[in-house]
């Protein structure tokens, strides 16, 4: 029976035609000319953007067996700032952010996770803030909730309504789809806490996430409770 089920699943996938590119991570229908065209375009741009050739001066703020984290500051050489911007744009596209500007670009610190294949597979942008809204844990969903109740719950769930003192705001965190759940996001945040303030260490409470996505909420909730 297991073999039969497998056959059915395979047939279903073939009909649907969804393929995930092993290099750029794009999911597309290989049967569609249009999709193939879009993939070819995305593929090249994506790999160009995350390619990391290495710089004369790299501000390495963390070293791991599978990569390193480089900090890019607004006054760094053009090539460094441009790479940070290229990767941020990839992340923004995926997050659906429309506006290209940061709240205060001259203050933003960009952390790039470069893997051993010399690809930027993670990006985190941190900014100084005075207050933030803490990400709260998801409450148990009650069965007979009205839609309004749910929406209210949902809204309250993503962020507490009372502003709390925070020092570091994470306005973007992104990890390449094929490199997720390997602790890259966690390691980038740990590194921010150790290096954001000169000579100081930030607690988890001093970090705030702005407008987290569903992925971001799950990640932030897990990160804050551990
Ligand atoms: N679903 C459930 N739990 C998750 C998820 C998820 N999608 N992502 C992370 N977690 C939890 C898990 O408990 C995980 O531990 P585990 O893998 O041992 O179970 C823990 O968080 C740590 O995960 P990491 O591996 O450190 O996180 P990762 O490197 O995968 O990065 C991130 C997480 C950045 C959210 C990634 O999924 C991503 O880039 N998503 C798309 C972009 C996005 O939505 N970014 C957040 C936007 S919000 C903002 O920028 C302020
Ligand atoms: Zn591809």
CSV table of N, CA, C and O and ligand atoms in Angstrom, one decimal, residues 21 23-26 39 43, ligand 2:
chain,number,residue,atom,x,y,z
A,21,UNK,N,14.1,24.9,-7.3
A,21,UNK,CA,15.4,25.0,-7.8
A,21,UNK,C,16.4,24.8,-6.6
A,21,UNK,O,16.3,25.4,-5.6
A,23,UNK,N,19.4,25.6,-6.3
A,23,UNK,CA,20.4,26.6,-6.1
A,23,UNK,C,19.8,27.9,-5.6
A,23,UNK,O,20.3,28.5,-4.7
A,24,UNK,N,18.7,28.3,-6.2
A,24,UNK,CA,18.1,29.6,-5.8
A,24,UNK,C,16.9,29.5,-4.9
A,24,UNK,O,16.4,30.4,-4.4
A,25,UNK,N,16.4,28.2,-4.9
A,25,UNK,CA,15.2,28.0,-4.0
A,25,UNK,C,13.9,28.4,-4.5
A,25,UNK,O,12.9,28.2,-3.9
A,26,UNK,N,13.8,28.9,-5.8
A,26,UNK,CA,12.6,29.3,-6.3
A,26,UNK,C,11.7,28.1,-6.6
A,26,UNK,O,12.2,27.1,-7.1
A,39,UNK,N,12.0,32.1,-13.8
A,39,UNK,CA,13.0,31.4,-13.0
A,39,UNK,C,14.4,31.8,-13.5
A,39,UNK,O,15.3,32.1,-12.7
A,43,UNK,N,16.9,33.5,-11.0
A,43,UNK,CA,18.0,32.6,-10.6
A,43,UNK,C,19.4,33.4,-10.7
A,43,UNK,O,20.2,33.4,-9.8
B,2,LIG,ZN1,17.2,28.6,-9.6
